[in-house]
Amino acid sequence: MAKLIAGIGTSHIPAIGAAMDSGKTEEAYWQSLFEGIQPARDWMAEKKPEVCIIVYNDHASAFSLEAISTFAIGVADEFPPADEGYGPRQVPTVQGHSRFAWHIAESLILDDFDMTIINKMPVDHGLTVPLSVMYDQPAQWPCQVIPVCVNVIQYPQPSGKRCYNLGKAIRRAVDSFDEDINVVIMGTGGMSHQLQGERAGVINTEFDKKWLNAMVEDPQSILDISRTEYFREAGSEGIELVMWLIMRGALDADVDEVYRFTRVPVSNTHYGLTVLENQN
Ligand code: DHB
Ligand code: FE
């Protein structure tokens, strides 16, 4: 059967992808960031999961405000990098696992989560930057990917509790899939940041630190943070953090945090990375 071995949280800051794509990783600004990421890359290279479920948000690349889906799952065989206004990133096409994705879609919908099923979807920095963070610049991505896309852009975004419970349902789907594969789930986006408006540039490292600690020790304590609190404490894009709660909900109650790295600022955000392993 499929086995969920771990969850990873990482920001999806587009400038990280741009630094890699344009060969700037040795520059002083970037060097310390990539040094901080390296242990997570080493962990990934050692664990070699066959499939990554990547919980992310689209930034008006595949979707627009014409149709807003709260939760969507990509079931295609492949997902091309999206053109984000300056051409697609020069990274490999993302390979899906259609049979597994359909199994998860079926399991979630029969488990009362109304997923939108996506047969064709380009994927933007929200998904490709986390892959770049974890895998550097391979000729092909080393894992198959199941994209789970969450609306964190347009009010009303889903609550933290709803996201956590979706994670639990994803876990039930993984546990009941009949292939002997190792699976990692990634929660992406965050941490605190605000890209526009009067408060552009908001970063709240205290909030983020408490939140990361709670992710390890007591996720229940952060499930009821309201949208308004995310906006006030972590900036208007800080609410991307609810996607990490989907990842956490899929894990065991007790996890080992095997790695954490944060840096402030990266671009306009607080960069955060955590690797949480299930204990057995
Ligand atoms: C930035 C961060 C994001 O999460 C995003 O989607 C776009 C831009 C930034 O830091 O510039
Ligand atoms: Fe974003």
Short mmCIF file of C-alpha atoms and ligand atoms in Angstrom, two decimals:
data_model
loop_
_atom_site.label_atom_id
_atom_site.label_comp_id
_atom_site.label_asym_id
_atom_site.label_seq_id
_atom_site.Cartn_x
_atom_site.Cartn_y
_atom_site.Cartn_z
CA MET A 1 0.00 0.00 0.00
CA ALA A 2 1.03 3.63 -0.39
CA LYS A 3 2.79 5.08 2.65
CA LEU A 4 2.83 8.72 3.67
CA ILE A 5 6.29 9.20 5.13
CA ALA A 6 6.51 12.96 5.71
CA GLY A 7 5.26 16.46 5.15
CA ILE A 8 7.21 19.49 4.01
CA GLY A 9 6.26 23.13 4.38
CA THR A 10 7.97 25.67 2.17
CA SER A 11 7.33 29.17 0.88
CA HIS A 12 6.92 29.46 -2.89
CA ILE A 13 8.59 32.86 -3.38
CA PRO A 14 8.96 33.33 -7.16
CA ALA A 15 12.30 35.14 -6.78
CA ILE A 16 13.84 31.87 -5.53
CA GLY A 17 12.94 30.22 -8.83
CA ALA A 18 14.17 33.24 -10.76
CA ALA A 19 17.51 33.19 -8.89
CA MET A 20 17.99 29.53 -9.83
CA ASP A 21 16.82 29.96 -13.42
CA SER A 22 19.17 32.90 -14.01
CA GLY A 23 22.24 31.38 -12.32
CA LYS A 24 22.34 33.75 -9.33
CA THR A 25 22.47 31.20 -6.52
CA GLU A 26 26.16 31.99 -5.77
CA GLU A 27 25.44 35.68 -5.21
CA ALA A 28 25.72 36.78 -1.57
CA TYR A 29 22.00 37.51 -1.20
CA TRP A 30 21.07 34.00 -2.32
CA GLN A 31 23.98 31.88 -1.13
CA SER A 32 22.88 31.69 2.52
CA LEU A 33 19.35 30.79 1.48
CA PHE A 34 20.47 27.90 -0.68
CA GLU A 35 22.85 26.72 2.05
CA GLY A 36 19.90 26.69 4.43
CA ILE A 37 17.81 24.66 2.00
CA GLN A 38 20.52 22.07 1.29
CA PRO A 39 19.82 19.73 4.27
CA ALA A 40 16.19 19.41 3.09
CA ARG A 41 17.44 18.58 -0.42
CA ASP A 42 19.76 15.94 1.07
CA TRP A 43 16.83 14.51 3.04
CA MET A 44 14.72 14.34 -0.13
CA ALA A 45 17.56 12.69 -2.09
CA GLU A 46 17.84 10.05 0.63
CA LYS A 47 14.10 9.35 0.98
CA LYS A 48 13.31 9.43 -2.76
CA PRO A 49 9.50 9.52 -2.51
CA GLU A 50 7.84 8.20 -5.67
CA VAL A 51 5.00 10.71 -5.40
CA CYS A 52 4.65 14.21 -3.94
CA ILE A 53 1.21 15.60 -3.27
CA ILE A 54 1.76 19.34 -3.59
CA VAL A 55 -0.81 21.59 -1.95
CA TYR A 56 -0.41 25.00 -3.55
CA ASN A 57 -2.25 28.00 -4.91
CA ASP A 58 -2.49 29.20 -8.46
CA HIS A 59 -1.75 32.89 -9.11
CA ALA A 60 -4.17 33.58 -12.00
CA SER A 61 -2.15 31.31 -14.30
CA ALA A 62 -4.50 28.34 -14.74
CA PHE A 63 -7.56 29.95 -13.15
CA SER A 64 -9.04 33.42 -13.01
CA LEU A 65 -11.84 35.06 -11.06
CA GLU A 66 -14.23 33.71 -13.71
CA ALA A 67 -14.43 30.43 -11.84
CA ILE A 68 -13.24 30.02 -8.23
CA SER A 69 -12.75 26.55 -6.88
CA THR A 70 -12.05 26.18 -3.16
CA PHE A 71 -10.26 22.83 -3.54
CA ALA A 72 -9.14 21.25 -6.82
CA ILE A 73 -7.08 18.19 -7.72
CA GLY A 74 -5.08 17.64 -10.90
CA VAL A 75 -5.58 14.18 -12.37
CA ALA A 76 -3.66 14.60 -15.64
CA ASP A 77 -0.60 12.63 -16.77
CA GLU A 78 1.40 15.84 -16.95
CA PHE A 79 1.25 19.53 -16.08
CA PRO A 80 3.28 22.05 -18.10
CA PRO A 81 4.97 25.04 -16.43
CA ALA A 82 2.68 28.07 -16.83
CA ASP A 83 3.50 31.27 -18.67
CA GLU A 84 3.43 33.81 -15.82
CA GLY A 85 3.79 36.83 -18.06
CA TYR A 86 7.45 36.47 -19.01
CA GLY A 87 7.27 32.99 -20.54
CA PRO A 88 7.17 29.64 -18.73
CA ARG A 89 10.00 28.82 -16.30
CA GLN A 90 12.58 26.61 -18.01
CA VAL A 91 11.96 23.67 -15.69
CA PRO A 92 10.86 20.12 -16.56
CA THR A 93 7.22 19.32 -17.25
CA VAL A 94 5.61 18.03 -14.07
CA GLN A 95 4.62 14.36 -14.38
CA GLY A 96 1.36 13.33 -12.71
CA HIS A 97 0.16 9.96 -11.42
CA SER A 98 -3.28 9.81 -12.94
CA ARG A 99 -4.46 6.54 -11.38
CA PHE A 100 -3.44 7.65 -7.87
CA ALA A 101 -4.91 11.12 -8.40
CA TRP A 102 -8.26 9.65 -9.48
CA HIS A 103 -8.19 7.36 -6.45
CA ILE A 104 -7.65 10.38 -4.18
CA ALA A 105 -10.37 12.37 -5.97
CA GLU A 106 -12.84 9.50 -5.59
CA SER A 107 -11.92 8.92 -1.96
CA LEU A 108 -12.19 12.64 -1.08
CA ILE A 109 -15.51 13.16 -2.80
CA LEU A 110 -17.02 10.03 -1.23
CA ASP A 111 -15.58 11.38 2.06
CA ASP A 112 -17.69 14.56 1.60
CA PHE A 113 -15.01 16.92 0.23
CA ASP A 114 -16.27 18.54 -2.97
CA MET A 115 -13.13 18.60 -5.09
CA THR A 116 -12.99 20.18 -8.53
CA ILE A 117 -11.37 17.65 -10.85
CA ILE A 118 -8.86 19.21 -13.24
CA ASN A 119 -7.90 17.30 -16.39
CA LYS A 120 -5.74 20.02 -17.92
CA MET A 121 -3.75 22.60 -15.97
CA PRO A 122 -0.51 24.55 -16.32
CA VAL A 123 1.28 25.00 -12.97
CA ASP A 124 2.90 28.27 -11.88
CA HIS A 125 5.54 29.23 -9.29
CA GLY A 126 3.18 28.14 -6.53
CA LEU A 127 4.00 24.54 -7.49
CA THR A 128 7.28 24.71 -9.42
CA VAL A 129 9.24 26.78 -6.87
CA PRO A 130 8.65 24.21 -4.09
CA LEU A 131 9.92 21.53 -6.51
CA SER A 132 12.99 23.66 -7.24
CA VAL A 133 13.53 24.19 -3.50
CA MET A 134 13.50 20.45 -2.84
CA TYR A 135 15.18 19.12 -6.00
CA ASP A 136 17.44 21.88 -7.35
CA GLN A 137 17.73 21.71 -11.17
CA PRO A 138 17.36 18.11 -12.41
CA ALA A 139 16.75 17.23 -16.08
CA GLN A 140 13.50 15.55 -14.97
CA TRP A 141 11.66 15.95 -11.65
CA PRO A 142 12.51 12.83 -9.60
CA CYS A 143 8.91 12.28 -8.40
CA GLN A 144 5.43 12.17 -9.84
CA VAL A 145 3.22 14.99 -8.58
CA ILE A 146 -0.42 15.25 -7.60
CA PRO A 147 -1.37 18.94 -7.48
CA VAL A 148 -3.97 19.99 -4.92
CA CYS A 149 -4.91 23.58 -5.63
CA VAL A 150 -6.49 25.78 -2.92
CA ASN A 151 -8.20 29.15 -3.23
CA VAL A 152 -6.31 31.44 -0.87
CA ILE A 153 -6.69 34.44 -3.19
CA GLN A 154 -10.35 35.42 -3.19
CA TYR A 155 -12.59 35.75 -0.11
CA PRO A 156 -13.99 33.42 1.23
CA GLN A 157 -10.89 31.29 1.60
CA PRO A 158 -11.32 27.94 3.40
CA SER A 159 -10.75 27.91 7.17
CA GLY A 160 -7.70 26.34 8.78
CA LYS A 161 -9.88 23.67 10.34
CA ARG A 162 -11.43 22.75 6.99
CA CYS A 163 -7.94 22.50 5.50
CA TYR A 164 -6.70 20.32 8.35
CA ASN A 165 -9.67 17.98 7.92
CA LEU A 166 -9.05 17.81 4.18
CA GLY A 167 -5.51 16.71 5.06
CA LYS A 168 -6.95 13.92 7.22
CA ALA A 169 -9.13 12.81 4.30
CA ILE A 170 -6.12 12.88 1.96
CA ARG A 171 -4.34 10.60 4.43
CA ARG A 172 -7.21 8.11 4.32
CA ALA A 173 -6.98 8.18 0.52
CA VAL A 174 -3.22 7.58 0.54
CA ASP A 175 -3.52 4.75 3.07
CA SER A 176 -6.04 2.97 0.84
CA PHE A 177 -4.08 3.16 -2.44
CA ASP A 178 -2.85 -0.23 -3.61
CA GLU A 179 0.66 0.61 -4.87
CA ASP A 180 3.75 0.11 -2.69
CA ILE A 181 5.07 3.65 -2.97
CA ASN A 182 6.36 6.27 -0.58
CA VAL A 183 4.53 9.57 -0.60
CA VAL A 184 5.44 13.03 0.69
CA ILE A 185 2.92 15.84 1.04
CA MET A 186 4.00 19.47 0.68
CA GLY A 187 2.20 22.51 2.06
CA THR A 188 3.37 25.63 0.27
CA GLY A 189 3.16 29.42 0.36
CA GLY A 190 3.55 31.77 3.31
CA MET A 191 4.99 32.67 5.66
CA SER A 192 3.99 36.19 6.65
CA HIS A 193 3.98 38.63 3.75
CA GLN A 194 1.89 41.30 2.12
CA LEU A 195 2.57 42.29 -1.46
CA GLN A 196 0.23 45.26 -1.86
CA GLY A 197 -1.64 48.06 -0.17
CA GLU A 198 -0.69 50.36 2.69
CA ARG A 199 0.82 47.54 4.71
CA ALA A 200 2.92 46.12 1.85
CA GLY A 201 6.06 44.60 3.33
CA VAL A 202 4.49 43.32 6.57
CA ILE A 203 6.56 40.51 8.06
CA ASN A 204 5.81 39.05 11.51
CA THR A 205 8.56 36.65 12.55
CA GLU A 206 7.10 36.20 16.06
CA PHE A 207 3.78 35.02 14.65
CA ASP A 208 5.53 32.72 12.17
CA LYS A 209 7.78 31.20 14.81
CA LYS A 210 4.90 30.41 17.16
CA TRP A 211 2.96 29.04 14.23
CA LEU A 212 5.83 26.74 13.14
CA ASN A 213 6.22 25.46 16.71
CA ALA A 214 2.51 24.75 16.89
CA MET A 215 2.69 22.85 13.59
CA VAL A 216 5.02 20.38 15.31
CA GLU A 217 3.64 20.19 18.82
CA ASP A 218 0.03 21.30 18.86
CA PRO A 219 -1.59 21.88 15.46
CA GLN A 220 -5.03 21.91 17.10
CA SER A 221 -4.09 25.23 18.71
CA ILE A 222 -3.79 27.03 15.35
CA LEU A 223 -6.80 25.61 13.53
CA ASP A 224 -9.11 28.39 14.66
CA ILE A 225 -6.99 31.35 13.54
CA SER A 226 -9.49 33.41 11.54
CA ARG A 227 -8.94 34.95 8.12
CA THR A 228 -8.91 38.37 9.78
CA GLU A 229 -6.18 37.27 12.20
CA TYR A 230 -4.06 35.90 9.36
CA PHE A 231 -4.48 39.19 7.52
CA ARG A 232 -3.74 41.29 10.58
CA GLU A 233 -0.86 39.25 11.98
CA ALA A 234 0.73 37.75 8.85
CA GLY A 235 -0.25 40.17 6.08
CA SER A 236 -2.74 39.71 3.26
CA GLU A 237 -0.79 36.79 1.72
CA GLY A 238 -0.01 35.21 5.10
CA ILE A 239 -3.25 33.26 4.75
CA GLU A 240 -1.38 31.02 2.31
CA LEU A 241 -0.30 29.24 5.52
CA VAL A 242 -3.65 27.42 5.69
CA MET A 243 -2.26 25.22 2.91
CA TRP A 244 0.38 23.95 5.35
CA LEU A 245 -2.47 22.79 7.60
CA ILE A 246 -3.63 20.42 4.85
CA MET A 247 -0.13 18.92 4.92
CA ARG A 248 -0.18 18.71 8.73
CA GLY A 249 -3.63 17.11 8.80
CA ALA A 250 -2.35 14.31 6.58
CA LEU A 251 0.45 13.43 9.03
CA ASP A 252 0.34 11.42 12.25
CA ALA A 253 -0.65 13.19 15.46
CA ASP A 254 2.99 12.98 16.60
CA VAL A 255 5.71 13.94 14.16
CA ASP A 256 9.45 14.55 14.32
CA GLU A 257 10.60 17.86 12.92
CA VAL A 258 13.82 16.70 11.28
CA TYR A 259 14.71 20.08 9.81
CA ARG A 260 13.68 23.72 10.00
CA PHE A 261 15.12 26.77 8.29
CA THR A 262 13.83 30.32 8.08
CA ARG A 263 15.21 33.53 6.67
CA VAL A 264 13.95 37.08 6.65
CA PRO A 265 13.51 38.70 4.26
CA VAL A 266 13.53 36.75 1.03
CA SER A 267 11.99 39.06 -1.53
CA ASN A 268 9.14 40.59 0.48
CA THR A 269 8.45 37.59 2.65
CA HIS A 270 9.58 35.53 5.61
CA TYR A 271 10.94 32.35 4.03
CA GLY A 272 10.06 29.20 5.98
CA LEU A 273 10.94 25.51 5.52
CA THR A 274 10.02 22.58 7.76
CA VAL A 275 10.40 18.82 7.29
CA LEU A 276 8.04 16.76 9.46
CA GLU A 277 8.44 12.99 9.52
CA ASN A 278 5.83 10.49 10.57
CA GLN A 279 7.24 8.36 13.37
CA ASN A 280 6.48 4.98 11.81
C1 DHB B 1 6.08 37.09 -3.72
C2 DHB B 1 5.67 36.08 -2.89
C3 DHB B 1 4.64 35.24 -3.27
O1 DHB B 1 4.19 34.25 -2.47
C4 DHB B 1 4.02 35.40 -4.49
O2 DHB B 1 3.07 34.53 -4.85
C5 DHB B 1 4.43 36.42 -5.33
C6 DHB B 1 5.44 37.26 -4.93
C7 DHB B 1 7.18 37.99 -3.35
O3 DHB B 1 7.77 37.83 -2.29
O4 DHB B 1 7.55 38.85 -4.11
FE FE B 2 2.03 33.40 -3.48
#
